[in-house]
Every structure is written in structure tokens, then in C-alpha cells.
Short mmCIF file of C-alpha atoms in Angstrom, two decimals:
data_model
loop_
_atom_site.label_atom_id
_atom_site.label_comp_id
_atom_site.label_asym_id
_atom_site.label_seq_id
_atom_site.Cartn_x
_atom_site.Cartn_y
_atom_site.Cartn_z
CA MET T 160 -6.27 -13.21 -9.40
CA ILE T 161 -6.15 -12.33 -13.05
CA ASN T 162 -3.86 -14.97 -14.62
CA ALA T 163 -2.21 -15.15 -18.31
CA GLY T 164 -5.10 -17.38 -19.62
CA ILE T 165 -7.56 -14.60 -18.72
CA ILE T 166 -5.63 -11.87 -20.09
CA HIS T 167 -5.64 -13.95 -23.17
CA ASN T 168 -9.10 -14.51 -23.54
CA LEU T 169 -10.00 -11.07 -22.64
CA ILE T 170 -7.69 -9.61 -25.52
CA ASN T 171 -9.55 -11.80 -28.26
CA ASN T 172 -12.93 -11.36 -26.88
CA PHE T 173 -12.55 -7.58 -26.31
CA GLU T 174 -14.65 -6.35 -28.95
CA ILE T 175 -17.28 -8.66 -27.50
CA ILE T 176 -17.10 -6.89 -24.11
CA GLN T 177 -15.99 -3.54 -24.78
CA TYR T 178 -19.39 -2.12 -24.64
CA PRO T 179 -20.80 -3.99 -21.44
CA LEU T 180 -17.28 -2.91 -19.84
CA TYR T 181 -17.55 0.89 -20.92
CA VAL T 182 -21.46 1.10 -20.07
CA GLY T 183 -21.02 -0.95 -16.59
CA LEU T 184 -18.27 1.49 -15.76
CA LEU T 185 -19.86 4.66 -16.75
CA LEU T 186 -22.87 3.61 -15.23
CA SER T 187 -21.39 2.46 -12.01
CA VAL T 188 -19.79 6.31 -11.75
CA THR T 189 -22.85 7.94 -12.58
CA ALA T 190 -25.05 5.87 -10.44
CA SER T 191 -22.81 6.10 -7.63
CA ILE T 192 -22.41 10.09 -7.88
CA LEU T 193 -26.08 10.76 -8.43
CA GLY T 194 -26.51 8.36 -5.66
CA VAL T 195 -25.17 10.15 -2.55
CA VAL T 196 -27.90 13.27 -3.23
CA LEU T 197 -30.50 10.92 -3.56
CA VAL T 198 -29.54 9.14 -0.48
CA LEU T 199 -28.78 12.43 1.75
CA LYS T 200 -31.77 14.02 0.24
CA ARG T 201 -34.00 10.70 1.36
CA TYR T 202 -34.75 10.13 -2.09
CA SER T 203 -32.88 7.09 -2.38
CA MET T 204 -36.35 5.04 -3.45
CA ILE T 205 -37.03 7.16 -6.28
CA GLY T 206 -34.33 4.68 -8.24
CA ASP T 207 -36.52 1.87 -7.57
CA GLY T 208 -39.51 3.71 -8.52
CA LEU T 209 -38.29 4.44 -11.81
CA SER T 210 -37.13 1.35 -12.47
CA HIS T 211 -40.31 -0.13 -12.31
CA VAL T 212 -41.87 2.30 -14.37
CA SER T 213 -39.11 1.47 -16.93
CA PHE T 214 -40.02 -1.95 -16.79
CA GLY T 215 -43.86 -0.75 -17.45
CA VAL T 216 -42.87 1.78 -20.23
CA TYR T 217 -40.32 -0.82 -21.76
CA ALA T 218 -42.95 -3.57 -21.82
CA VAL T 219 -45.71 -1.67 -23.35
CA ALA T 220 -43.17 -0.32 -26.25
CA ILE T 221 -42.76 -3.64 -26.96
CA GLY T 222 -45.78 -4.45 -26.89
CA LEU T 223 -47.11 -1.57 -28.82
CA GLY T 224 -44.48 -2.91 -31.90
CA LEU T 225 -41.81 -0.12 -30.70
CA THR T 226 -39.09 -2.59 -30.89
CA ASN T 227 -36.28 -0.70 -32.93
CA ALA T 228 -35.42 2.14 -30.69
CA PRO T 229 -37.55 1.20 -27.05
CA ILE T 230 -35.15 3.17 -25.08
CA LEU T 231 -35.42 6.59 -26.92
CA VAL T 232 -39.31 5.81 -25.95
CA VAL T 233 -38.34 4.69 -22.45
CA ILE T 234 -36.03 7.98 -21.48
CA PRO T 235 -38.50 10.56 -21.84
CA ILE T 236 -41.49 9.23 -20.49
CA VAL T 237 -39.32 7.83 -17.13
CA ILE T 238 -37.80 11.17 -17.13
CA LEU T 239 -41.59 12.77 -16.73
CA ALA T 240 -42.61 9.98 -14.19
CA ALA T 241 -39.32 11.16 -12.01
CA TYR T 242 -40.40 14.84 -12.49
CA ILE T 243 -44.30 13.94 -11.32
CA LEU T 244 -42.56 11.83 -8.89
CA LEU T 245 -40.76 15.10 -7.58
CA ARG T 246 -43.62 17.16 -7.36
CA ILE T 247 -45.61 14.78 -5.19
CA GLY T 248 -42.93 14.81 -2.98
CA GLU T 249 -42.91 18.77 -2.57
CA SER T 250 -46.71 18.99 -2.27
CA LYS T 251 -48.36 18.09 0.97
CA GLU T 252 -51.50 15.93 -0.03
CA LEU T 253 -49.25 12.64 -1.14
CA LYS T 254 -45.91 11.32 0.61
CA SER T 255 -43.53 10.56 -1.94
CA ASP T 256 -42.55 7.49 -0.28
CA ALA T 257 -46.24 6.34 -0.64
CA ALA T 258 -46.21 8.09 -4.32
CA ILE T 259 -43.15 6.07 -5.15
CA GLY T 260 -44.76 2.84 -4.29
CA LEU T 261 -47.93 3.65 -6.43
CA PHE T 262 -45.73 4.33 -9.13
CA SER T 263 -43.59 0.96 -9.00
CA SER T 264 -46.91 -1.21 -8.64
CA SER T 265 -48.82 0.54 -11.43
CA ALA T 266 -46.45 0.41 -13.67
CA LEU T 267 -44.93 -2.91 -13.36
CA ALA T 268 -48.87 -4.12 -13.22
CA ILE T 269 -49.82 -2.24 -16.57
CA GLY T 270 -46.40 -3.30 -18.32
CA TYR T 271 -46.92 -7.10 -17.25
CA LEU T 272 -50.78 -7.02 -18.55
CA VAL T 273 -49.67 -5.24 -21.81
CA GLY T 274 -47.22 -8.05 -22.02
CA ALA T 275 -49.35 -10.60 -21.62
CA MET T 276 -52.27 -9.66 -23.62
CA LYS T 277 -49.89 -9.34 -26.59
CA HIS T 278 -50.21 -12.04 -29.17
CA GLY T 279 -48.01 -14.88 -28.19
CA GLY T 280 -47.15 -13.05 -24.58
CA PHE T 281 -43.59 -11.76 -23.81
CA THR T 282 -41.14 -12.32 -26.39
CA THR T 283 -38.30 -10.82 -24.15
CA ASP T 284 -37.30 -13.01 -21.51
CA ILE T 285 -38.88 -11.55 -18.61
CA ASN T 286 -36.38 -13.06 -16.29
CA SER T 287 -33.48 -10.84 -17.91
CA LEU T 288 -35.84 -7.99 -17.49
CA MET T 289 -36.56 -8.19 -13.75
CA PHE T 290 -32.35 -9.60 -13.19
CA GLY T 291 -30.78 -7.92 -15.88
CA SER T 292 -27.99 -8.87 -17.87
CA ILE T 293 -24.42 -7.38 -18.88
CA VAL T 294 -24.56 -8.86 -22.36
CA PHE T 295 -27.61 -6.17 -23.36
CA ALA T 296 -25.35 -3.23 -23.22
CA ASN T 297 -24.39 -1.86 -26.98
CA ARG T 298 -23.30 1.14 -28.70
CA GLN T 299 -26.43 2.96 -28.33
CA ASP T 300 -26.10 2.85 -24.70
CA PHE T 301 -22.22 3.18 -24.28
CA ILE T 302 -23.29 6.49 -26.20
CA ILE T 303 -26.13 7.77 -23.99
CA MET T 304 -24.24 6.42 -20.55
CA LEU T 305 -21.02 8.57 -21.56
CA VAL T 306 -22.57 12.09 -22.15
CA THR T 307 -24.94 11.30 -18.87
CA ALA T 308 -21.31 10.48 -17.09
CA ILE T 309 -19.87 13.75 -18.47
CA ILE T 310 -22.75 15.98 -17.49
CA VAL T 311 -23.10 14.70 -14.44
CA ILE T 312 -19.28 14.91 -13.38
CA GLY T 313 -18.99 18.06 -15.16
CA LEU T 314 -22.35 19.47 -12.94
CA PHE T 315 -20.52 18.26 -9.94
CA VAL T 316 -17.20 20.01 -10.54
CA LEU T 317 -18.45 23.41 -11.54
CA MET T 318 -21.61 23.64 -9.36
CA TYR T 319 -20.13 21.14 -6.32
CA HIS T 320 -21.18 24.18 -3.68
CA ARG T 321 -24.88 24.71 -5.17
CA ILE T 322 -25.36 20.85 -5.25
CA PHE T 323 -24.01 20.76 -1.64
CA ALA T 324 -26.04 23.42 -0.56
CA VAL T 325 -29.54 22.01 -2.07
CA THR T 326 -28.65 18.52 -0.43
CA PHE T 327 -27.99 20.15 2.75
CA ASP T 328 -30.60 22.44 3.15
CA GLU T 329 -32.82 22.96 0.12
CA SER T 330 -35.13 25.59 2.39
CA PHE T 331 -31.59 27.77 2.68
CA ALA T 332 -30.31 27.07 -0.34
CA LYS T 333 -33.77 28.61 -2.23
CA ALA T 334 -33.94 31.66 0.35
CA THR T 335 -30.04 32.54 -1.01
CA GLY T 336 -31.16 32.52 -4.77
CA VAL T 337 -30.20 28.79 -5.87
CA HIS T 338 -32.85 27.60 -8.54
CA THR T 339 -33.84 24.49 -6.41
CA ARG T 340 -36.34 23.14 -8.64
CA MET T 341 -34.35 23.18 -11.66
CA MET T 342 -31.20 21.47 -9.38
CA ASN T 343 -33.61 18.94 -8.64
CA MET T 344 -35.43 18.30 -12.14
CA LEU T 345 -32.07 18.05 -13.59
CA PHE T 346 -31.12 15.29 -10.95
CA ALA T 347 -33.98 13.39 -11.50
CA SER T 348 -33.83 13.82 -15.41
CA LEU T 349 -30.06 12.47 -15.02
CA THR T 350 -31.10 9.68 -12.64
CA ALA T 351 -33.88 8.95 -15.06
CA VAL T 352 -31.36 8.29 -17.66
CA THR T 353 -29.41 6.20 -15.27
CA ILE T 354 -31.88 3.69 -14.52
CA VAL T 355 -33.11 3.31 -17.97
CA ILE T 356 -30.22 2.26 -19.18
CA GLY T 357 -29.00 0.71 -15.43
CA MET T 358 -32.17 -1.46 -15.68
CA ARG T 359 -31.21 -3.60 -18.84
CA ILE T 360 -28.04 -4.71 -16.97
CA MET T 361 -28.86 -4.76 -13.36
CA GLY T 362 -32.32 -5.36 -13.57
CA THR T 363 -35.56 -3.77 -12.78
CA LEU T 364 -35.20 -5.32 -8.85
CA LEU T 365 -31.91 -4.56 -8.25
CA ILE T 366 -30.67 -1.10 -10.08
CA SER T 367 -31.51 0.55 -6.94
CA SER T 368 -28.64 -0.89 -5.20
CA ILE T 369 -25.72 0.72 -7.45
CA ILE T 370 -27.49 3.91 -6.37
CA ILE T 371 -27.72 3.30 -2.60
CA PHE T 372 -24.97 1.11 -1.68
CA PRO T 373 -21.60 3.21 -2.67
CA ALA T 374 -23.35 5.83 -0.90
CA LEU T 375 -24.49 4.72 2.26
CA SER T 376 -20.97 2.51 2.00
CA SER T 377 -18.96 5.82 1.96
CA MET T 378 -20.76 7.87 4.49
CA GLN T 379 -20.17 4.80 7.23
CA LEU T 380 -16.50 6.04 7.27
CA PHE T 381 -16.16 9.61 5.66
CA ARG T 382 -17.93 12.56 7.40
CA LYS T 383 -17.53 15.18 4.56
CA PHE T 384 -19.63 15.68 1.60
CA LYS T 385 -16.44 15.95 -0.75
CA HIS T 386 -14.88 12.51 0.50
CA VAL T 387 -18.01 10.57 0.57
CA ILE T 388 -18.80 11.52 -3.37
CA LEU T 389 -15.03 10.52 -3.97
CA SER T 390 -15.33 7.26 -2.07
CA SER T 391 -18.65 6.17 -3.44
CA ALA T 392 -17.22 6.45 -7.33
CA CYS T 393 -14.49 4.31 -6.27
CA ILE T 394 -16.38 1.81 -4.62
CA ALA T 395 -18.74 1.57 -7.69
CA ILE T 396 -15.97 0.90 -9.93
CA LEU T 397 -14.48 -1.50 -7.51
CA THR T 398 -17.29 -3.42 -7.83
CA PHE T 399 -18.37 -3.27 -10.85
CA LEU T 400 -14.41 -4.42 -11.92
CA ILE T 401 -14.95 -7.08 -9.47
CA ALA T 402 -18.37 -8.62 -10.36
CA PHE T 403 -17.30 -8.04 -14.01
CA PHE T 404 -14.03 -9.75 -14.00
CA ALA T 405 -14.22 -12.55 -10.74
CA PHE T 406 -17.84 -13.71 -11.11
CA THR T 407 -18.00 -14.26 -14.70
CA ASP T 408 -20.21 -17.52 -14.54
CA TYR T 409 -22.87 -15.78 -11.98
CA PRO T 410 -25.58 -13.57 -12.53
CA PHE T 411 -23.92 -10.13 -13.27
CA GLY T 412 -26.69 -8.05 -11.20
CA ALA T 413 -26.68 -9.80 -8.51
CA SER T 414 -23.26 -10.41 -8.25
CA MET T 415 -22.63 -6.94 -7.99
CA VAL T 416 -25.22 -6.58 -5.17
CA VAL T 417 -23.50 -9.43 -3.06
CA VAL T 418 -19.79 -7.18 -3.84
CA ASN T 419 -21.78 -4.09 -2.99
CA LEU T 420 -22.92 -5.54 0.59
CA CYS T 421 -19.48 -6.72 1.66
CA PHE T 422 -18.22 -3.10 0.82
CA PHE T 423 -20.66 -2.09 2.95
CA VAL T 424 -19.85 -4.42 6.15
CA VAL T 425 -16.31 -3.51 5.43
CA PHE T 426 -16.49 0.25 5.52
CA ALA T 427 -19.67 -0.46 8.11
CA ILE T 428 -16.94 -2.31 10.67
CA VAL T 429 -13.83 -0.07 9.89
CA GLY T 430 -16.13 3.61 10.43
CA ARG T 431 -17.47 2.17 13.88
CA ILE T 432 -13.68 1.36 15.02
CA THR T 433 -12.57 4.48 13.61
CA LYS T 434 -15.50 6.50 15.45
CA ARG T 435 -14.75 5.16 18.70
CA TYR T 436 -11.20 5.34 18.45
CA GLY T 437 -11.57 8.87 17.26
CA ARG T 438 -13.58 9.57 20.25
CA ARG T 439 -11.41 8.59 22.87
CA MET P 221 -37.57 50.32 6.46
CA ILE P 222 -36.02 47.33 5.82
CA LEU P 223 -39.04 45.34 5.09
CA GLN P 224 -43.01 45.88 4.69
CA CYS P 225 -45.47 43.66 4.27
CA LYS P 226 -48.86 45.45 2.24
CA ASP P 227 -52.20 43.85 2.57
CA LEU P 228 -50.34 40.19 2.24
CA THR P 229 -52.37 37.34 1.90
CA ILE P 230 -50.46 33.83 2.94
CA GLY P 231 -51.02 30.37 3.10
CA TYR P 232 -50.23 27.13 0.67
CA ASP P 233 -51.81 25.83 -2.41
CA ASN P 234 -54.49 28.73 -2.08
CA HIS P 235 -55.75 27.96 1.20
CA LYS P 236 -55.24 31.25 3.27
CA THR P 237 -53.76 30.64 6.74
CA LEU P 238 -53.84 34.60 7.49
CA GLU P 239 -55.24 37.59 5.41
CA ASN P 240 -54.39 40.73 5.23
CA ILE P 241 -51.21 41.36 6.90
CA ASN P 242 -49.82 45.12 7.08
CA LEU P 243 -46.31 44.97 9.09
CA THR P 244 -43.16 47.31 8.68
CA ILE P 245 -40.12 46.34 9.86
CA LEU P 246 -37.53 49.02 10.86
CA PRO P 247 -33.88 48.59 10.67
CA GLY P 248 -32.15 47.34 13.78
CA GLU P 249 -35.33 46.43 15.16
CA TYR P 250 -35.58 42.63 17.06
CA VAL P 251 -39.11 41.62 16.31
CA CYS P 252 -40.41 38.63 17.99
CA ILE P 253 -43.36 36.57 16.01
CA PHE P 254 -45.40 34.65 18.36
CA GLY P 255 -48.85 32.26 18.33
CA ASP P 256 -49.88 28.85 18.42
CA ASN P 257 -49.07 26.03 15.99
CA GLY P 258 -50.69 26.54 12.86
CA SER P 259 -51.40 30.26 13.33
CA GLY P 260 -49.24 30.69 10.12
CA LYS P 261 -45.83 32.09 11.88
CA SER P 262 -43.35 29.74 9.63
CA THR P 263 -45.93 30.29 6.43
CA LEU P 264 -45.03 34.27 7.20
CA VAL P 265 -41.63 33.95 7.34
CA LYS P 266 -41.54 31.35 4.19
CA THR P 267 -43.23 33.71 2.03
CA ILE P 268 -41.21 36.87 3.07
CA LEU P 269 -37.93 34.62 1.91
CA GLY P 270 -40.12 33.71 -1.16
CA LEU P 271 -40.39 30.04 -0.36
CA ILE P 272 -43.67 30.16 -0.54
CA PRO P 273 -45.44 32.70 -2.98
CA GLU P 274 -47.95 35.31 -1.38
CA ILE P 275 -51.60 34.70 -2.26
CA LYS P 276 -52.10 38.67 -2.55
CA GLY P 277 -50.39 41.57 -2.03
CA SER P 278 -46.76 42.45 -1.68
CA ILE P 279 -43.66 42.27 0.32
CA VAL P 280 -41.22 45.41 -0.23
CA PHE P 281 -37.39 45.18 0.50
CA GLY P 282 -35.84 48.20 1.63
CA GLU P 283 -32.87 49.90 -0.20
CA ASP P 284 -29.54 47.98 -0.39
CA LEU P 285 -31.82 44.70 0.56
CA SER P 286 -32.78 41.63 -1.67
CA ARG P 287 -34.87 38.67 -0.96
CA LYS P 288 -31.89 36.35 -1.55
CA SER P 289 -29.56 38.68 0.95
CA VAL P 290 -31.63 38.01 3.81
CA GLY P 291 -29.70 35.59 6.51
CA TYR P 292 -31.91 32.22 7.54
CA LEU P 293 -32.24 29.48 10.03
CA PRO P 294 -34.54 27.50 9.27
CA GLN P 295 -36.57 24.89 11.66
CA LYS P 296 -34.50 21.97 12.99
CA ASN P 297 -34.12 19.40 10.10
CA ASP P 298 -33.69 15.82 11.71
CA ASN P 299 -32.63 14.72 8.08
CA LEU P 300 -29.34 16.44 8.96
CA ALA P 301 -28.59 14.23 11.67
CA ASP P 302 -26.21 11.91 9.45
CA PHE P 303 -25.04 14.44 7.01
CA PRO P 304 -21.53 14.28 6.07
CA ALA P 305 -20.44 17.66 6.17
CA SER P 306 -17.53 19.74 8.14
CA VAL P 307 -18.79 22.71 10.16
CA TYR P 308 -16.71 24.96 7.49
CA GLU P 309 -18.20 23.55 4.65
CA VAL P 310 -22.02 24.18 6.19
CA VAL P 311 -20.88 27.80 7.33
CA ARG P 312 -19.37 28.23 4.07
CA SER P 313 -22.51 27.91 2.32
CA GLY P 314 -24.16 30.86 3.71
CA CYS P 315 -22.09 32.83 1.06
CA MET P 316 -24.23 31.10 -1.60
CA ASN P 317 -25.53 34.58 -2.42
CA GLN P 318 -22.26 36.02 -3.24
CA LEU P 319 -21.20 33.28 -5.48
CA GLY P 320 -23.04 34.71 -8.54
CA PHE P 321 -22.17 32.56 -12.00
CA ARG P 322 -18.73 31.22 -10.19
CA PRO P 323 -18.22 27.91 -9.83
CA PHE P 324 -15.91 28.47 -6.96
CA PHE P 325 -15.82 30.36 -3.99
CA GLY P 326 -12.61 33.34 -3.51
CA LYS P 327 -10.73 35.31 -0.91
CA LYS P 328 -13.83 37.50 0.05
CA GLU P 329 -16.06 34.76 0.88
CA ILE P 330 -13.34 32.52 2.87
CA LYS P 331 -12.65 35.82 4.79
CA ARG P 332 -16.17 36.18 5.86
CA THR P 333 -16.99 32.81 6.73
CA LYS P 334 -13.77 32.78 8.88
CA GLU P 335 -15.38 35.98 10.54
CA MET P 336 -18.60 34.62 11.11
CA MET P 337 -16.93 31.59 12.22
CA LYS P 338 -14.76 33.60 15.08
CA LEU P 339 -18.09 35.69 16.13
CA LEU P 340 -19.98 32.82 16.66
CA ASP P 341 -17.18 31.03 18.68
CA ILE P 342 -16.90 27.80 16.44
CA GLU P 343 -13.65 28.24 15.02
CA THR P 344 -12.24 25.15 17.14
CA LEU P 345 -15.05 22.95 15.55
CA ALA P 346 -14.13 24.00 11.69
CA HIS P 347 -13.14 20.52 10.75
CA ARG P 348 -15.59 18.64 13.03
CA SER P 349 -18.19 16.84 11.46
CA PHE P 350 -21.79 18.68 11.20
CA SER P 351 -23.34 15.44 12.45
CA GLU P 352 -21.18 14.82 15.55
CA LEU P 353 -22.11 18.33 17.13
CA SER P 354 -24.52 18.67 20.31
CA GLY P 355 -27.81 20.73 19.20
CA GLY P 356 -26.64 24.08 20.50
CA GLN P 357 -23.32 23.56 18.31
CA GLN P 358 -25.51 23.10 15.54
CA GLN P 359 -27.63 26.28 15.97
CA ARG P 360 -24.53 28.21 16.42
CA VAL P 361 -23.08 27.15 12.98
CA LEU P 362 -26.17 27.58 11.12
CA LEU P 363 -26.41 30.75 12.71
CA ALA P 364 -22.98 31.73 11.26
CA ARG P 365 -24.29 29.99 7.77
CA ALA P 366 -27.22 32.48 8.07
CA LEU P 367 -24.53 35.52 9.24
CA CYS P 368 -22.86 34.61 6.13
CA ALA P 369 -25.54 35.60 3.68
CA THR P 370 -26.45 38.84 5.38
CA ASP P 371 -25.32 42.08 7.19
CA LYS P 372 -28.83 43.43 7.46
CA LEU P 373 -31.76 41.07 8.12
CA LEU P 374 -31.99 37.78 9.87
CA ILE P 375 -34.84 35.40 10.13
CA LEU P 376 -34.65 32.59 13.21
CA ASP P 377 -37.42 30.13 12.98
CA GLU P 378 -37.71 28.23 15.92
CA PRO P 379 -34.08 28.74 16.86
CA PHE P 380 -34.63 27.43 20.34
CA THR P 381 -36.25 24.11 19.97
CA GLY P 382 -34.76 20.90 21.22
CA LEU P 383 -32.27 23.51 23.10
CA ASP P 384 -31.91 22.92 26.94
CA GLY P 385 -32.17 26.07 29.17
CA THR P 386 -28.34 27.13 29.21
CA THR P 387 -27.79 25.99 25.56
CA ALA P 388 -31.04 28.82 24.69
CA ARG P 389 -30.11 31.54 26.97
CA GLN P 390 -26.58 31.57 25.59
CA LEU P 391 -28.28 31.85 22.38
CA HIS P 392 -30.64 34.59 23.20
CA THR P 393 -27.43 36.48 24.24
CA THR P 394 -25.35 35.72 21.19
CA LEU P 395 -28.21 37.29 19.45
CA ASP P 396 -28.62 40.25 21.14
CA SER P 397 -25.18 41.22 20.96
CA ILE P 398 -25.90 40.82 16.78
CA ASN P 399 -28.57 42.72 17.15
CA LYS P 400 -26.77 45.57 19.09
CA GLU P 401 -23.30 45.65 18.16
CA ARG P 402 -23.75 44.88 14.65
CA GLY P 403 -27.17 46.54 13.94
CA VAL P 404 -28.55 43.29 12.15
CA THR P 405 -32.20 43.55 12.44
CA ILE P 406 -33.87 40.17 13.67
CA ILE P 407 -37.20 38.16 13.07
CA ILE P 408 -37.40 35.45 15.39
CA VAL P 409 -40.23 33.13 15.29
CA SER P 410 -41.16 30.94 18.16
CA HIS P 411 -44.10 29.67 20.24
CA PHE P 412 -41.63 30.10 23.86
CA ILE P 413 -42.47 33.88 24.68
CA GLU P 414 -41.21 34.06 27.89
CA ASN P 415 -37.41 34.76 27.40
CA ILE P 416 -37.71 36.30 24.07
CA LEU P 417 -39.81 39.11 25.25
CA LYS P 418 -36.71 40.53 27.40
CA HIS P 419 -34.91 41.16 24.35
CA ALA P 420 -37.63 41.90 21.69
CA THR P 421 -38.43 45.75 20.43
CA LYS P 422 -41.39 44.50 18.44
CA VAL P 423 -43.96 41.93 19.18
CA VAL P 424 -45.88 40.43 16.09
CA HIS P 425 -48.53 38.02 17.41
CA LEU P 426 -50.36 35.84 14.75
CA ASN P 427 -53.96 33.99 16.09
CA GLN P 428 -56.28 32.80 13.36
CA ASN P 429 -56.35 35.98 11.40
CA CYS P 430 -56.11 38.55 14.79
CA MET P 431 -53.13 40.29 14.59
CA PHE P 432 -51.16 42.05 17.64
CA CYS P 433 -48.48 44.80 16.82
CA GLY P 434 -46.37 46.58 19.09
CA ASN P 435 -43.81 46.89 21.47
CA PRO P 436 -43.46 43.94 24.43
CA LYS P 437 -45.12 46.65 27.06
CA GLU P 438 -48.15 46.84 25.38
CA TYR P 439 -47.86 43.28 24.07
CA MET P 440 -47.91 42.33 28.34
CA GLU P 441 -51.06 45.17 28.85
CA HIS P 442 -52.67 43.69 25.83
CA TYR P 443 -52.49 39.98 26.53
CA ARG P 444 -51.88 40.09 30.67
CA LYS P 445 -55.33 38.82 31.19
CA GLU P 446 -55.64 36.42 28.48
CA TYR P 447 -52.16 34.84 28.93
CA VAL P 448 -50.70 32.74 31.75
CA PHE P 449 -47.52 31.68 31.41
CA SER P 450 -46.60 28.18 32.22
CA ARG P 451 -43.81 28.42 34.74
CA ARG P 452 -43.17 32.13 35.37
CA MET P 453 -45.24 35.17 34.45
CA LEU P 454 -42.85 37.32 32.92
CA LYS P 455 -42.68 40.60 34.93
CA GLU P 456 -42.63 44.01 33.67
CA GLU P 457 -39.83 45.34 34.98
CA GLU P 458 -37.73 42.75 33.29
CA LEU P 459 -39.15 44.60 29.72
CA ASP P 460 -38.27 48.16 31.24
CA ASP P 461 -34.62 46.74 31.33
#
């Protein structure tokens, strides 16, 4: 329960926590909505792959001395990686899960190697890149996430039927004239931006959880696409608020995963019960 | 003519599967495309639908028909097993080619969705989850979706895969009535030839760059010596019916 003392502290420290709070909320909603499409299209692990690529590029950017605005360097490269991963997924020569594995380990290794080669090694705490920290969120992250969230929510409102068609059956959607490649590219780009910002908060190793968990939890209980999207966004907001306010003394990324896991277990149990009850 | 392939060469990534295909399909025909696995059946229909680019040659559609106004029932997709979608949502997505630049479906598309659900006798399933349906019910839903997209040409890729005998026969009857009563041209891809020959008006057999094209009776005469059907030989009198 939030008591008067905590509220007083919040008001006093609002200037400090405002960007982490805003960025966290926007990130949670954006990742959870994109997550529904990624999970249903069997691209769940693309988030994991892109976070490793982000780590690699981030480490190389710092290694090359681009310390002022590494995010602006990392974002275009991760978008390019997302595009390459999608194209590999479409081709018959290499399976997309193998491609993600290849990208993940290579980017992580190159990033770590460049960081280690740099005189004096890593100046950024490697632990914070791996597991993230909510205090990293700043005004620049807020602006990028606000724009991304507006685009994602706008897309889902205005292009709901097209998104449904492409997610449900890409071949059919393409045959009826939907520009599937353009839509996939758009989703990959938005996912890439979300991952880059989210990686610093959730960490390289945990970022994919905020993409996968809300969608999976919602799918345990809801049987309509629209309901799954709305439920995912609600779960993501609740998860963030619980992790942000109730687990203040614990690592943020890990807290988010544990709260998400609790939601998944509850939804899975309720889903089983309602399914069995419905069949009777 | 509703569809014509002229000197068409098809394949993936410039690897040719079939060369110099010349095929004309007339309005109202019921065309069966047969062939062994890897013979290029699905590649041919995917090329017709524009899902794969043609390597050489051209595909011409008849008047009042464009590529995106073809109804398509793809091969069974296991990814849909746990997809959260209602039957109504799935069928309505067939009207995507009528949406244009509008963000939402209008009364016309909603009316068409309901009409096709009635035609396929799946009205009572409208609010059920697609993933909870049986294989036969799912195929009827996907057929209704394909019919939402077209009045003229329906392309079905292996629609009987995974269906039991009774369900497959019911689907045959439905397709037959769609072809005869609504005048919809049907192209059906399959490697099960026994039952489909009874309904077909044209047979296309693809086999390693050899192509047979004719009516079912000619097909039987042509292939009688080469093919022994595993369970029962289709009798000629069945074809005459």
C-alpha cells in the first residue's frame, strides 16, 4: 500500500523520477502492443536478438568515443539489423531462429571485445548494460519513446484490420493487396527503437520479457485479437507500476520479470478454469 | 478467359521449378492441379497470386478481375492453432481487398461477411474462437474468408489436407455448389486425385517439367497405364456423371 510518507517522498522527488516513470510507462505499453504481433508471428525472440545487437553496437560506439549521443548511432544500426533478420526469416536458406542466434552471439562478442580492447576496458558498468537500470531514463529517451508510442498506438487504431490480416495469415493478406513487407519493416523498426531504449532500462538479458510476457499472459485468457492487445497493454502498465513503486529497493529489470511471471501464472490458471467451465 | 499463363517460368530465387507453362482457364471452370510433392503446384498458384515473382513470361487476368480480387485458401498453417481470433474476425478479413484507404470496414463488407458465413453454414460459430474449431470447421471458415474476397476466381491450395473422409466429402459438395450455383471459377491444388476428378472440368498434371492439360476423361486415358490409385481406381462412369 502506498502510504502518506511515500506520496510525500514522491512529490519531493518527482523531478528525479519523472523521466523514468514516463519512459517506463511508454515503453511498457509500446513493447506489449508490438509483442502481441511478434509473439503471434513467431518472432518473439527477435527482441532478444536485437537487444544483443544493441549491446554490441552500444559498446562499439562507446569504444569509438561516440559517447555524447550513442543512442542516435545505435538506433539506425539496430533497425538495419531488424531488417536483415526479417529478410533472413523470409528466405529459405537460413532459419530465422538460427539467424537470431547467430546475430545475438556475434554482436555480443564483438561489443564486449571492442569494449575490452579500449584503453582501460569498459568505463560503463557491464552489469548495468546486462541488467539495466531505470535511473538511466532521460529526457531524450522520453521524447523518442513518446514519438514511438504515438506511432504504435496510432497504427493499431487506424490499421487494425490490416495488422490483424497480416498477423493472422501473411500469405492471404499479401494476396489481397496488403503491403506485407512494408508493414513488417515498420514493425521491425518500431521494435528496434523500443528495444534500444528498453535495453538500458531492462537490460540486454531481460528486455525481451516485456515484449513476450504481456502477450502470452493475455492469450491464456482472451480469445480475440483486440482483447489480447488491450489486455497486454493493461498488464504491462500494471506490471510497471508495481515494479516501479513496490520494488524500489530491488533491481528494476528483474522485478519487472518476476511481476510479469506472476501475471502469467494467474492468467494461465484462470484461463484453464474458464476454458474447462466453458466446455461444460 | 479468366486467367492465362503465357510462356510462364516459375521458381524460387531464380531456381526454375517449371518452364514455359501455357495455360488458359475459362470462366466457370473447375480446374484441378495435380502433381507429386515438389512438382511446383503450390509455386504455380503462389506465382499466379503474386506471392512469388515470375521468372519469365506473363500472367494475364480476364476483364473485371485483378490479382488482388482472387479468393485464396492457403495450405494448412499450424501457426494458427493458438491464434486469438473470432470466426467473424477471420471471415471479415477476407474483405481486405475492398477496404482501399479506409481504416474501418463499412456496411457493405459487414453484409458480405454475414452472407458468406450463411453460405458456408457457419453463422452459429461467429463468436467462437477460431483456434477451438475442428479442422473441417476451420477450413469452412477460411473458405468463407476466401469467398469474401471474390465472386469470380477461387484458388485453393491443398484444402483437404488433414481432413477425415466425411469432412472432405462435405467440403467437395460445398465447392461443387459454389462452382455450379454461383459460377465461381475454382482452381484447386492437391495430390489426392481420386475424389476431385469427379468434380473437375479441367485437369492440369505437373511432373518435372512435363505438363498435361485436358478434361478428366482425357486425363484418365493419358495416365491410365502409369497410375494405379492406391485404394480404388476411379471408374470412367463416375467421370461421365
